[in-house]
Amino acid sequence: MSIPSLQEFWPSKRHFTQDGNFINDKKVIANVFNNYFVNILEDASEITVMDYGTDFIERLSIRTTMHKVEKETFSFELVNSSQVDCLLSSINSGKSCGHDMLHLNLLKLSAPFIALPLSKIINSSIISCSYPVRWKMGQVTPLFKKEDELYKKNYRPVTVLAILNNIYERVLSDQLSKYFKDALSDFISAYYKNYSCESTPLHLTEDWRAALDNKEVVAVTSLDLSKALDCVPHDLLLAQLKAYGVA
């Protein structure tokens, strides 16, 4: 049996199911996905300051953080053109461009010329505590996960942001990572340089091996949270950052 090429296969699958009806209009399908992704957590319960007081001061995790963290505050520092030039020069040209359609190779080659004005935009944003609106815009693509491809629930959104936004995020994340280096646990694998999802299993495996060598019993309970990042309460996250001293 011959296997169809992607170009032959995809046109035959450009239809969708919504409320039992087949849809093949691209604009209607895009709106269906957009509404689904925007309201994907409408049934999720909310954690509000009404439950734990202003800034969640009565929540155990907040009180624990405030107790163990030294009274130190963090504020973002301004950047210079050399730092921005370095980030622009390190762009991975193989990645996709965002909705602004700025070609990554073009930005990389023009780094010496645009680093200064871009650093001024970033510094202006830091000083004014505001974020460029257009840099928040993303190009969203529904990515099929499993089961029936005709149903929206079997897709997850993949967003490609503007590359200049990614440069700005690198500036902010590098400063935050440096500040949190000594504040967070050494056992956290996420968001640490040279750590990955493999770090935790490797560490746990060694702990289990040592326990078994000592004739101890090992029991494991694993949890997989569906849409975990989407479920993070933003107010609680901001309160946690404030407890760590982020101004």
mmCIF file of C-alpha atoms in Angstrom:
data_model
loop_
_atom_site.group_PDB
_atom_site.id
_atom_site.type_symbol
_atom_site.label_atom_id
_atom_site.label_comp_id
_atom_site.label_asym_id
_atom_site.label_seq_id
_atom_site.Cartn_x
_atom_site.Cartn_y
_atom_site.Cartn_z
ATOM 1 C CA MET A 1 0.000 0.000 0.000
ATOM 2 C CA SER A 2 1.417 3.383 -0.963
ATOM 3 C CA ILE A 3 1.672 6.086 1.703
ATOM 4 C CA PRO A 4 0.327 9.496 0.597
ATOM 5 C CA SER A 5 2.566 12.512 0.864
ATOM 6 C CA LEU A 6 1.762 15.296 3.306
ATOM 7 C CA GLN A 7 0.544 17.484 0.429
ATOM 8 C CA GLU A 8 -1.828 14.710 -0.679
ATOM 9 C CA PHE A 9 -3.025 13.837 2.815
ATOM 10 C CA TRP A 10 -3.703 17.292 4.317
ATOM 11 C CA PRO A 11 -6.198 18.633 1.732
ATOM 12 C CA SER A 12 -8.413 15.596 2.342
ATOM 13 C CA LYS A 13 -8.450 16.364 6.103
ATOM 14 C CA ARG A 14 -9.334 20.054 5.963
ATOM 15 C CA HIS A 15 -12.680 19.639 7.667
ATOM 16 C CA PHE A 16 -13.715 19.801 11.273
ATOM 17 C CA THR A 17 -16.526 18.834 13.621
ATOM 18 C CA GLN A 18 -18.383 21.377 15.752
ATOM 19 C CA ASP A 19 -21.622 20.462 17.562
ATOM 20 C CA GLY A 20 -22.005 17.433 15.310
ATOM 21 C CA ASN A 21 -21.640 19.437 12.090
ATOM 22 C CA PHE A 22 -18.795 19.203 9.602
ATOM 23 C CA ILE A 23 -16.988 22.481 8.909
ATOM 24 C CA ASN A 24 -14.553 23.096 6.080
ATOM 25 C CA ASP A 25 -14.454 26.898 6.022
ATOM 26 C CA LYS A 26 -10.964 27.927 7.162
ATOM 27 C CA LYS A 27 -12.116 31.150 8.836
ATOM 28 C CA VAL A 28 -14.840 29.367 10.786
ATOM 29 C CA ILE A 29 -12.394 26.646 11.886
ATOM 30 C CA ALA A 30 -9.902 29.327 13.020
ATOM 31 C CA ASN A 31 -12.621 31.034 15.095
ATOM 32 C CA VAL A 32 -13.649 27.703 16.632
ATOM 33 C CA PHE A 33 -10.069 27.034 17.722
ATOM 34 C CA ASN A 34 -9.589 30.595 18.962
ATOM 35 C CA ASN A 35 -12.741 30.513 21.125
ATOM 36 C CA TYR A 36 -11.795 27.100 22.491
ATOM 37 C CA PHE A 37 -8.233 28.063 23.404
ATOM 38 C CA VAL A 38 -9.304 31.365 24.985
ATOM 39 C CA ASN A 39 -11.980 29.737 27.159
ATOM 40 C CA ILE A 40 -10.234 26.424 27.730
ATOM 41 C CA LEU A 41 -10.168 26.894 31.523
ATOM 42 C CA GLU A 42 -13.528 28.566 32.036
ATOM 43 C CA ASP A 43 -14.599 25.746 34.387
ATOM 44 C CA ALA A 44 -11.421 25.840 36.484
ATOM 45 C CA SER A 45 -11.877 27.016 40.064
ATOM 46 C CA GLU A 46 -10.234 30.327 40.928
ATOM 47 C CA ILE A 47 -7.995 31.084 43.898
ATOM 48 C CA THR A 48 -8.538 34.683 44.937
ATOM 49 C CA VAL A 49 -7.294 37.077 47.577
ATOM 50 C CA MET A 50 -10.712 36.720 49.220
ATOM 51 C CA ASP A 51 -9.662 33.223 50.292
ATOM 52 C CA TYR A 52 -6.241 34.131 51.725
ATOM 53 C CA GLY A 53 -6.209 37.875 52.334
ATOM 54 C CA THR A 54 -4.390 40.663 50.526
ATOM 55 C CA ASP A 55 -1.368 39.360 48.585
ATOM 56 C CA PHE A 56 -2.386 35.860 49.794
ATOM 57 C CA ILE A 57 -0.646 36.641 53.077
ATOM 58 C CA GLU A 58 -2.500 33.818 54.847
ATOM 59 C CA ARG A 59 -1.500 31.159 52.324
ATOM 60 C CA LEU A 60 1.082 28.724 53.709
ATOM 61 C CA SER A 61 3.379 28.887 50.667
ATOM 62 C CA ILE A 62 3.516 32.696 50.852
ATOM 63 C CA ARG A 63 4.215 32.727 54.598
ATOM 64 C CA THR A 64 6.919 30.080 54.193
ATOM 65 C CA THR A 65 8.614 32.056 51.407
ATOM 66 C CA MET A 66 8.529 35.317 53.377
ATOM 67 C CA HIS A 67 9.985 33.545 56.420
ATOM 68 C CA LYS A 68 12.963 31.974 54.640
ATOM 69 C CA VAL A 69 13.834 34.721 52.157
ATOM 70 C CA GLU A 70 16.118 37.515 53.294
ATOM 71 C CA LYS A 71 14.729 41.029 53.107
ATOM 72 C CA GLU A 72 16.154 41.734 49.684
ATOM 73 C CA THR A 73 14.364 43.362 46.774
ATOM 74 C CA PHE A 74 14.794 42.841 43.056
ATOM 75 C CA SER A 75 14.309 45.358 40.260
ATOM 76 C CA PHE A 76 15.141 44.960 36.608
ATOM 77 C CA GLU A 77 18.320 46.695 35.490
ATOM 78 C CA LEU A 78 18.759 48.682 32.296
ATOM 79 C CA VAL A 79 20.678 47.087 29.437
ATOM 80 C CA ASN A 80 23.247 48.415 27.011
ATOM 81 C CA SER A 81 23.582 47.938 23.272
ATOM 82 C CA SER A 82 26.394 45.391 23.666
ATOM 83 C CA GLN A 83 24.132 43.028 25.615
ATOM 84 C CA VAL A 84 21.368 43.350 23.039
ATOM 85 C CA ASP A 85 23.862 42.901 20.177
ATOM 86 C CA CYS A 86 25.035 39.645 21.767
ATOM 87 C CA LEU A 87 21.473 38.355 22.072
ATOM 88 C CA LEU A 88 20.632 39.293 18.484
ATOM 89 C CA SER A 89 23.783 37.596 17.202
ATOM 90 C CA SER A 90 22.852 34.374 19.015
ATOM 91 C CA ILE A 91 19.442 34.064 17.300
ATOM 92 C CA ASN A 92 18.712 30.585 15.975
ATOM 93 C CA SER A 93 18.073 31.240 12.285
ATOM 94 C CA GLY A 94 16.301 27.924 11.910
ATOM 95 C CA LYS A 95 13.282 28.960 13.973
ATOM 96 C CA SER A 96 10.064 30.463 12.623
ATOM 97 C CA CYS A 97 9.434 34.189 12.526
ATOM 98 C CA GLY A 98 6.459 35.719 14.290
ATOM 99 C CA HIS A 99 3.408 37.580 13.037
ATOM 100 C CA ASP A 100 5.583 40.574 12.104
ATOM 101 C CA MET A 101 7.314 38.388 9.475
ATOM 102 C CA LEU A 102 10.763 39.757 10.378
ATOM 103 C CA HIS A 103 13.250 37.265 8.982
ATOM 104 C CA LEU A 104 15.614 35.952 11.640
ATOM 105 C CA ASN A 105 18.653 36.054 9.374
ATOM 106 C CA LEU A 106 17.945 39.700 8.615
ATOM 107 C CA LEU A 107 17.809 40.578 12.323
ATOM 108 C CA LYS A 108 20.972 38.614 12.982
ATOM 109 C CA LEU A 109 22.921 40.345 10.217
ATOM 110 C CA SER A 110 21.646 43.801 11.213
ATOM 111 C CA ALA A 111 22.436 43.302 14.929
ATOM 112 C CA PRO A 112 25.265 45.919 15.044
ATOM 113 C CA PHE A 113 22.902 48.547 13.625
ATOM 114 C CA ILE A 114 19.665 47.881 15.523
ATOM 115 C CA ALA A 115 21.122 46.930 18.932
ATOM 116 C CA LEU A 116 21.232 50.538 20.168
ATOM 117 C CA PRO A 117 17.644 51.567 19.256
ATOM 118 C CA LEU A 118 16.331 48.214 20.490
ATOM 119 C CA SER A 119 18.121 48.642 23.817
ATOM 120 C CA LYS A 120 16.469 52.076 24.148
ATOM 121 C CA ILE A 121 13.030 50.527 23.587
ATOM 122 C CA ILE A 122 13.734 47.828 26.189
ATOM 123 C CA ASN A 123 15.034 50.353 28.727
ATOM 124 C CA SER A 124 12.032 52.608 28.141
ATOM 125 C CA SER A 125 9.757 49.636 28.808
ATOM 126 C CA ILE A 126 11.605 48.751 32.030
ATOM 127 C CA ILE A 127 11.513 52.347 33.294
ATOM 128 C CA SER A 128 7.814 52.834 32.515
ATOM 129 C CA CYS A 129 6.845 49.318 33.743
ATOM 130 C CA SER A 130 4.948 48.738 30.512
ATOM 131 C CA TYR A 131 5.238 46.110 27.786
ATOM 132 C CA PRO A 132 5.121 46.756 24.015
ATOM 133 C CA VAL A 133 1.629 45.664 22.963
ATOM 134 C CA ARG A 134 2.645 44.299 19.575
ATOM 135 C CA TRP A 135 5.268 42.081 21.168
ATOM 136 C CA LYS A 136 2.500 40.327 23.108
ATOM 137 C CA MET A 137 0.819 39.220 19.882
ATOM 138 C CA GLY A 138 1.470 35.661 18.796
ATOM 139 C CA GLN A 139 0.819 33.439 15.818
ATOM 140 C CA VAL A 140 -1.127 30.453 17.180
ATOM 141 C CA THR A 141 -1.134 27.072 15.448
ATOM 142 C CA PRO A 142 -3.346 24.184 16.642
ATOM 143 C CA LEU A 143 -1.142 21.119 17.096
ATOM 144 C CA PHE A 144 -2.823 17.709 16.964
ATOM 145 C CA LYS A 145 -2.200 15.576 20.071
ATOM 146 C CA LYS A 146 -4.082 12.271 19.881
ATOM 147 C CA GLU A 147 -7.275 10.379 19.031
ATOM 148 C CA ASP A 148 -9.771 11.873 16.555
ATOM 149 C CA GLU A 149 -8.376 14.818 14.613
ATOM 150 C CA LEU A 150 -11.872 16.164 13.875
ATOM 151 C CA TYR A 151 -12.410 17.393 17.454
ATOM 152 C CA LYS A 152 -10.972 20.600 18.881
ATOM 153 C CA LYS A 153 -10.270 19.071 22.306
ATOM 154 C CA ASN A 154 -7.596 16.894 20.728
ATOM 155 C CA TYR A 155 -5.444 19.898 19.811
ATOM 156 C CA ARG A 156 -3.178 22.153 21.822
ATOM 157 C CA PRO A 157 -2.087 25.680 20.880
ATOM 158 C CA VAL A 158 1.507 26.396 19.886
ATOM 159 C CA THR A 159 2.312 30.113 19.834
ATOM 160 C CA VAL A 160 5.162 31.738 17.925
ATOM 161 C CA LEU A 161 5.926 35.203 19.298
ATOM 162 C CA ALA A 162 7.782 38.029 17.598
ATOM 163 C CA ILE A 163 11.550 37.508 17.779
ATOM 164 C CA LEU A 164 12.063 40.972 19.335
ATOM 165 C CA ASN A 165 9.785 39.869 22.152
ATOM 166 C CA ASN A 166 11.999 36.823 22.667
ATOM 167 C CA ILE A 167 15.050 39.084 22.899
ATOM 168 C CA TYR A 168 13.301 41.166 25.565
ATOM 169 C CA GLU A 169 12.268 38.013 27.448
ATOM 170 C CA ARG A 170 15.899 36.838 27.440
ATOM 171 C CA VAL A 171 16.985 40.139 28.975
ATOM 172 C CA LEU A 172 14.415 39.804 31.766
ATOM 173 C CA SER A 173 14.833 36.070 32.350
ATOM 174 C CA ASP A 174 18.631 36.296 32.621
ATOM 175 C CA GLN A 175 18.300 38.894 35.379
ATOM 176 C CA LEU A 176 15.596 36.932 37.197
ATOM 177 C CA SER A 177 17.572 33.680 36.956
ATOM 178 C CA LYS A 178 20.613 35.340 38.487
ATOM 179 C CA TYR A 179 18.513 36.709 41.365
ATOM 180 C CA PHE A 180 16.741 33.405 42.052
ATOM 181 C CA LYS A 181 19.873 31.255 41.756
ATOM 182 C CA ASP A 182 20.380 31.069 45.532
ATOM 183 C CA ALA A 183 16.710 31.424 46.490
ATOM 184 C CA LEU A 184 15.236 28.330 44.827
ATOM 185 C CA SER A 185 15.795 24.704 45.744
ATOM 186 C CA ASP A 186 18.643 22.796 44.097
ATOM 187 C CA PHE A 187 16.152 20.015 43.346
ATOM 188 C CA ILE A 188 14.145 22.132 40.883
ATOM 189 C CA SER A 189 14.944 21.058 37.320
ATOM 190 C CA ALA A 190 12.895 23.602 35.399
ATOM 191 C CA TYR A 191 14.256 27.004 34.359
ATOM 192 C CA TYR A 192 17.808 26.226 35.485
ATOM 193 C CA LYS A 193 20.640 26.342 33.007
ATOM 194 C CA ASN A 194 22.048 22.879 32.201
ATOM 195 C CA TYR A 195 18.992 21.255 33.821
ATOM 196 C CA SER A 196 16.172 19.521 31.976
ATOM 197 C CA CYS A 197 13.251 17.148 32.472
ATOM 198 C CA GLU A 198 15.830 14.341 32.662
ATOM 199 C CA SER A 199 17.540 15.819 35.742
ATOM 200 C CA THR A 200 14.760 14.916 38.178
ATOM 201 C CA PRO A 201 14.420 11.223 37.113
ATOM 202 C CA LEU A 202 18.197 10.831 37.314
ATOM 203 C CA HIS A 203 18.295 12.315 40.809
ATOM 204 C CA LEU A 204 15.318 10.265 41.994
ATOM 205 C CA THR A 205 16.721 7.060 40.522
ATOM 206 C CA GLU A 206 19.923 7.492 42.507
ATOM 207 C CA ASP A 207 17.930 8.147 45.697
ATOM 208 C CA TRP A 208 15.844 5.016 45.110
ATOM 209 C CA ARG A 209 18.946 2.957 44.361
ATOM 210 C CA ALA A 210 20.570 4.108 47.617
ATOM 211 C CA ALA A 211 17.380 3.322 49.562
ATOM 212 C CA LEU A 212 17.160 -0.193 48.108
ATOM 213 C CA ASP A 213 20.832 -0.795 48.887
ATOM 214 C CA ASN A 214 19.982 0.060 52.510
ATOM 215 C CA LYS A 215 17.140 -2.515 52.493
ATOM 216 C CA GLU A 216 14.504 0.232 52.563
ATOM 217 C CA VAL A 217 11.171 0.201 50.755
ATOM 218 C CA VAL A 218 10.604 2.654 47.901
ATOM 219 C CA ALA A 219 7.094 3.856 47.002
ATOM 220 C CA VAL A 220 6.313 6.411 44.304
ATOM 221 C CA THR A 221 3.176 8.459 43.651
ATOM 222 C CA SER A 222 3.195 10.321 40.319
ATOM 223 C CA LEU A 223 0.808 13.071 39.253
ATOM 224 C CA ASP A 224 0.317 14.551 35.809
ATOM 225 C CA LEU A 225 -1.618 17.822 35.848
ATOM 226 C CA SER A 226 -3.610 18.487 32.712
ATOM 227 C CA LYS A 227 -2.859 21.975 31.297
ATOM 228 C CA ALA A 228 -0.711 22.660 34.370
ATOM 229 C CA LEU A 229 0.768 25.952 33.162
ATOM 230 C CA ASP A 230 -2.639 27.239 32.104
ATOM 231 C CA CYS A 231 -3.990 26.527 35.591
ATOM 232 C CA VAL A 232 -1.469 28.747 37.408
ATOM 233 C CA PRO A 233 -3.417 31.561 39.169
ATOM 234 C CA HIS A 234 -1.763 34.793 38.034
ATOM 235 C CA ASP A 235 -2.633 36.689 41.236
ATOM 236 C CA LEU A 236 -1.045 33.962 43.336
ATOM 237 C CA LEU A 237 2.035 33.902 41.101
ATOM 238 C CA LEU A 238 2.454 37.669 41.474
ATOM 239 C CA ALA A 239 2.036 37.368 45.243
ATOM 240 C CA GLN A 240 4.712 34.658 45.334
ATOM 241 C CA LEU A 241 7.103 36.851 43.345
ATOM 242 C CA LYS A 242 6.443 39.712 45.759
ATOM 243 C CA ALA A 243 7.194 37.399 48.688
ATOM 244 C CA TYR A 244 10.561 36.650 47.060
ATOM 245 C CA GLY A 245 11.291 40.373 46.907
ATOM 246 C CA VAL A 246 10.467 41.114 43.283
ATOM 247 C CA ALA A 247 9.313 44.739 43.204
#
